[in-house]
Amino acid sequence: MARQSSFLKLEGTIGDVTFYKGANGSFARQKGGISKSRILNDPNFQRTRENLAEFAKAAAASQLLKNAFREITLRSKDLRTHNRLYALAMKVIKSDLVSPRGERNFALGDHNLINGFHFNVNSLWGTAVFVQHTMETTPTDLNVAFPEFIPGTKLARPMGASHARMFLVATALNLAEGTYETNLVSSVDIEINQQPLTGFQVSIPKIATAGTIQVYAIGVEYMQEVNGGMYP
């Protein structure tokens, strides 16, 4: 690395030399590194090629999950949601115990690893809803039921919120084609008060498409009632 001492400070690349500005001045360095052709063909880089192949699959799977659950990411996400989805996809790919290294894929991994993923680590389900729910599956639907609870006690209440609603998202992912189908169902509005709420449940139809992976998510959103209208 060389420091530029001329009163003309260059930025950019000329030939094999790159000129750039750093925190401590302007510098120049010669282009280096390993060529793409060598990485793709040299037997010494076989492990690198295997890693790159699985990194690409994780990127595709995480982007598919992000798109499939856009109804949630529009409502609630944090600055690292995409990165955490990528890390989750990589973890699922590495759990594929059938395919050889470099050919492991999301479809053959342990999908139970998805359980418990939060789209917003700054607002977890357990810090917003303080009542346990039960899930029941039928051949056509997923039903989520809550025991009797007092909304004003069991639901966190953001400033200004007067009501809340639960919502379910169902998606069917086709990893081979990179496509998905998604449904969203919202509950009735729940007034956040001290009146017990009984028989509360939310149901969503399953998307039973052949060759897909079904994934479900639950969320809660809050509204403010103003002159008879509900505002997020």
Short mmCIF file of C-alpha atoms in Angstrom, two decimals:
data_model
loop_
_atom_site.label_atom_id
_atom_site.label_comp_id
_atom_site.label_asym_id
_atom_site.label_seq_id
_atom_site.Cartn_x
_atom_site.Cartn_y
_atom_site.Cartn_z
CA MET A 1 0.00 0.00 0.00
CA ALA A 2 1.37 3.39 -1.02
CA ARG A 3 0.30 6.86 0.11
CA GLN A 4 -0.51 9.50 -2.52
CA SER A 5 1.64 12.57 -1.95
CA SER A 6 0.66 14.62 -5.01
CA PHE A 7 -1.64 17.61 -4.68
CA LEU A 8 -3.83 15.76 -7.22
CA LYS A 9 -5.64 13.06 -5.26
CA LEU A 10 -6.86 10.26 -7.53
CA GLU A 11 -9.75 7.91 -6.89
CA GLY A 12 -10.59 4.87 -8.98
CA THR A 13 -8.63 2.20 -10.84
CA ILE A 14 -5.94 2.66 -13.50
CA GLY A 15 -4.64 -0.62 -14.83
CA ASP A 16 -3.84 -2.81 -11.83
CA VAL A 17 -3.58 0.10 -9.40
CA THR A 18 -6.54 1.28 -7.32
CA PHE A 19 -6.54 4.79 -5.84
CA TYR A 20 -8.79 5.42 -2.87
CA LYS A 21 -9.37 7.82 0.02
CA GLY A 22 -9.16 6.48 3.56
CA ALA A 23 -9.58 7.92 7.01
CA ASN A 24 -5.87 8.83 7.15
CA GLY A 25 -5.38 10.18 3.66
CA SER A 26 -5.27 9.03 0.05
CA PHE A 27 -3.65 5.73 -0.90
CA ALA A 28 -2.86 3.50 -3.85
CA ARG A 29 -2.63 -0.28 -3.95
CA GLN A 30 -2.05 -2.87 -6.63
CA LYS A 31 -4.89 -5.14 -7.58
CA GLY A 32 -4.46 -8.57 -6.04
CA GLY A 33 -6.39 -11.61 -4.94
CA ILE A 34 -7.25 -14.87 -6.58
CA SER A 35 -8.84 -14.89 -10.01
CA LYS A 36 -12.41 -16.08 -10.45
CA SER A 37 -11.27 -18.62 -13.03
CA ARG A 38 -8.88 -20.22 -10.55
CA ILE A 39 -11.54 -20.45 -7.86
CA LEU A 40 -13.93 -22.12 -10.29
CA ASN A 41 -11.42 -24.61 -11.70
CA ASP A 42 -8.47 -25.20 -9.36
CA PRO A 43 -8.86 -28.49 -7.40
CA ASN A 44 -7.37 -26.70 -4.38
CA PHE A 45 -10.51 -24.58 -4.18
CA GLN A 46 -13.01 -27.43 -4.17
CA ARG A 47 -14.10 -26.63 -0.60
CA THR A 48 -14.53 -22.96 -1.56
CA ARG A 49 -16.75 -23.93 -4.49
CA GLU A 50 -18.84 -26.14 -2.20
CA ASN A 51 -19.29 -23.30 0.27
CA LEU A 52 -20.19 -20.81 -2.47
CA ALA A 53 -22.84 -23.19 -3.84
CA GLU A 54 -24.52 -23.52 -0.45
CA PHE A 55 -24.21 -19.80 0.28
CA ALA A 56 -26.11 -19.15 -2.96
CA LYS A 57 -28.84 -21.62 -1.99
CA ALA A 58 -29.18 -19.99 1.44
CA ALA A 59 -29.47 -16.56 -0.18
CA ALA A 60 -32.21 -17.80 -2.51
CA ALA A 61 -34.13 -19.55 0.29
CA SER A 62 -33.93 -16.55 2.65
CA GLN A 63 -35.13 -14.18 -0.08
CA LEU A 64 -38.02 -16.55 -0.83
CA LEU A 65 -38.98 -16.60 2.86
CA LYS A 66 -38.76 -12.82 3.04
CA ASN A 67 -40.98 -12.41 -0.01
CA ALA A 68 -43.44 -15.05 1.15
CA PHE A 69 -43.86 -13.31 4.51
CA ARG A 70 -43.93 -9.78 3.13
CA GLU A 71 -47.29 -9.29 4.89
CA ILE A 72 -45.32 -9.54 8.14
CA THR A 73 -42.16 -7.67 7.15
CA LEU A 74 -44.34 -4.74 6.06
CA ARG A 75 -45.79 -4.68 9.57
CA SER A 76 -42.81 -5.60 11.70
CA LYS A 77 -39.11 -6.13 11.07
CA ASP A 78 -35.76 -5.07 12.46
CA LEU A 79 -32.56 -3.90 10.81
CA ARG A 80 -31.18 -7.44 10.63
CA THR A 81 -34.28 -9.42 9.63
CA HIS A 82 -32.83 -10.31 6.22
CA ASN A 83 -29.47 -11.32 7.70
CA ARG A 84 -31.16 -13.48 10.33
CA LEU A 85 -33.31 -15.14 7.67
CA TYR A 86 -30.14 -15.91 5.72
CA ALA A 87 -28.48 -17.41 8.81
CA LEU A 88 -31.61 -19.49 9.43
CA ALA A 89 -31.65 -20.75 5.82
CA MET A 90 -27.95 -21.66 6.09
CA LYS A 91 -28.66 -23.59 9.28
CA VAL A 92 -31.47 -25.54 7.61
CA ILE A 93 -29.26 -26.32 4.60
CA LYS A 94 -26.48 -27.63 6.84
CA SER A 95 -29.01 -29.94 8.53
CA ASP A 96 -29.51 -31.83 5.25
CA LEU A 97 -28.10 -35.24 6.15
CA VAL A 98 -28.61 -36.81 2.72
CA SER A 99 -26.89 -34.66 0.11
CA PRO A 100 -23.09 -34.39 -0.29
CA ARG A 101 -21.30 -31.21 0.77
CA GLY A 102 -21.90 -28.44 -1.74
CA GLU A 103 -25.20 -30.00 -2.82
CA ARG A 104 -27.09 -29.77 0.47
CA ASN A 105 -30.31 -27.83 0.11
CA PHE A 106 -33.09 -26.22 2.10
CA ALA A 107 -35.80 -28.61 0.93
CA LEU A 108 -34.07 -31.62 2.53
CA GLY A 109 -33.05 -29.87 5.75
CA ASP A 110 -34.71 -29.91 9.17
CA HIS A 111 -37.58 -27.45 8.81
CA ASN A 112 -38.28 -27.60 12.54
CA LEU A 113 -35.37 -25.19 12.86
CA ILE A 114 -37.71 -22.50 11.54
CA ASN A 115 -39.90 -22.79 14.64
CA GLY A 116 -39.64 -19.78 16.93
CA PHE A 117 -38.15 -17.36 14.39
CA HIS A 118 -39.09 -13.74 15.15
CA PHE A 119 -39.26 -11.18 12.36
CA ASN A 120 -38.61 -8.39 14.84
CA VAL A 121 -36.24 -9.13 17.73
CA ASN A 122 -37.07 -5.73 19.21
CA SER A 123 -40.70 -6.75 19.71
CA LEU A 124 -40.97 -10.45 20.46
CA TRP A 125 -44.26 -12.33 20.60
CA GLY A 126 -43.60 -13.21 24.23
CA THR A 127 -43.17 -9.55 25.17
CA ALA A 128 -46.42 -8.55 23.47
CA VAL A 129 -48.83 -11.42 24.22
CA PHE A 130 -48.82 -12.86 27.74
CA VAL A 131 -51.33 -15.65 27.22
CA GLN A 132 -50.58 -19.13 25.89
CA HIS A 133 -52.28 -20.39 22.75
CA THR A 134 -52.90 -23.87 21.40
CA MET A 135 -52.72 -25.00 17.79
CA GLU A 136 -54.88 -27.60 16.12
CA THR A 137 -54.42 -28.81 12.57
CA THR A 138 -57.08 -30.36 10.38
CA PRO A 139 -56.68 -31.60 6.82
CA THR A 140 -57.77 -28.17 5.59
CA ASP A 141 -57.04 -25.60 8.31
CA LEU A 142 -54.73 -24.44 11.07
CA ASN A 143 -56.60 -23.21 14.14
CA VAL A 144 -55.06 -21.15 16.93
CA ALA A 145 -57.15 -20.87 20.11
CA PHE A 146 -56.68 -18.77 23.25
CA PRO A 147 -58.15 -19.45 26.70
CA GLU A 148 -60.19 -16.74 28.35
CA PHE A 149 -58.03 -13.68 29.02
CA ILE A 150 -58.28 -10.01 29.89
CA PRO A 151 -56.81 -7.96 26.99
CA GLY A 152 -55.80 -5.05 29.19
CA THR A 153 -53.70 -7.43 31.31
CA LYS A 154 -52.46 -10.00 28.80
CA LEU A 155 -51.64 -7.75 25.84
CA ALA A 156 -48.82 -5.21 25.84
CA ARG A 157 -50.29 -1.83 25.00
CA PRO A 158 -48.25 0.60 22.92
CA MET A 159 -48.90 4.25 23.65
CA GLY A 160 -52.13 5.40 22.02
CA ALA A 161 -53.36 1.92 21.09
CA SER A 162 -57.01 1.17 21.84
CA HIS A 163 -57.41 -2.15 19.99
CA ALA A 164 -55.36 -5.11 18.82
CA ARG A 165 -55.83 -7.90 16.33
CA MET A 166 -54.09 -11.22 15.79
CA PHE A 167 -53.21 -12.41 12.32
CA LEU A 168 -52.03 -15.65 10.78
CA VAL A 169 -49.94 -16.03 7.64
CA ALA A 170 -49.77 -19.30 5.71
CA THR A 171 -47.33 -19.86 2.89
CA ALA A 172 -46.42 -22.76 0.62
CA LEU A 173 -42.83 -22.57 -0.65
CA ASN A 174 -41.67 -24.26 -3.83
CA LEU A 175 -37.89 -24.28 -3.44
CA ALA A 176 -37.26 -25.93 -6.79
CA GLU A 177 -39.09 -23.24 -8.75
CA GLY A 178 -38.47 -20.35 -6.35
CA THR A 179 -42.19 -19.59 -6.06
CA TYR A 180 -44.66 -19.29 -3.20
CA GLU A 181 -48.34 -18.87 -2.35
CA THR A 182 -49.35 -16.82 0.70
CA ASN A 183 -52.60 -16.18 2.60
CA LEU A 184 -53.27 -13.83 5.51
CA VAL A 185 -56.22 -13.95 7.91
CA SER A 186 -56.83 -11.34 10.62
CA SER A 187 -58.97 -11.72 13.71
CA VAL A 188 -61.71 -9.41 14.85
CA ASP A 189 -60.52 -6.26 16.60
CA ILE A 190 -59.89 -6.75 20.32
CA GLU A 191 -60.59 -3.78 22.55
CA ILE A 192 -57.77 -3.48 25.07
CA ASN A 193 -59.78 -3.21 28.26
CA GLN A 194 -60.47 -5.16 31.44
CA GLN A 195 -63.38 -7.21 30.06
CA PRO A 196 -62.62 -10.96 29.81
CA LEU A 197 -62.42 -12.27 26.26
CA THR A 198 -63.69 -15.82 25.80
CA GLY A 199 -63.69 -18.21 22.86
CA PHE A 200 -61.11 -16.23 20.92
CA GLN A 201 -59.48 -18.06 18.03
CA VAL A 202 -58.05 -17.48 14.57
CA SER A 203 -58.11 -19.99 11.70
CA ILE A 204 -56.41 -20.02 8.32
CA PRO A 205 -56.84 -22.41 5.38
CA LYS A 206 -53.85 -24.56 4.52
CA ILE A 207 -52.26 -24.21 1.09
CA ALA A 208 -51.97 -27.86 0.15
CA THR A 209 -49.97 -27.52 -3.06
CA ALA A 210 -47.94 -30.55 -4.11
CA GLY A 211 -44.17 -30.19 -3.91
CA THR A 212 -44.21 -27.32 -1.42
CA ILE A 213 -43.16 -26.69 2.17
CA GLN A 214 -45.88 -25.20 4.37
CA VAL A 215 -44.82 -22.56 6.89
CA TYR A 216 -47.08 -20.58 9.23
CA ALA A 217 -46.57 -17.45 11.31
CA ILE A 218 -48.61 -15.58 13.89
CA GLY A 219 -48.49 -11.92 14.76
CA VAL A 220 -50.24 -9.14 16.63
CA GLU A 221 -50.80 -5.58 15.47
CA TYR A 222 -52.28 -2.58 17.24
CA MET A 223 -54.75 0.09 16.20
CA GLN A 224 -56.04 3.39 17.51
CA GLU A 225 -59.72 4.18 17.22
CA VAL A 226 -60.36 7.75 16.13
CA ASN A 227 -63.93 8.93 15.37
CA GLY A 228 -65.05 5.39 14.59
CA GLY A 229 -62.10 4.58 12.31
CA MET A 230 -59.23 2.18 13.04
CA TYR A 231 -55.68 3.33 12.32
CA PRO A 232 -52.53 1.16 12.59
#
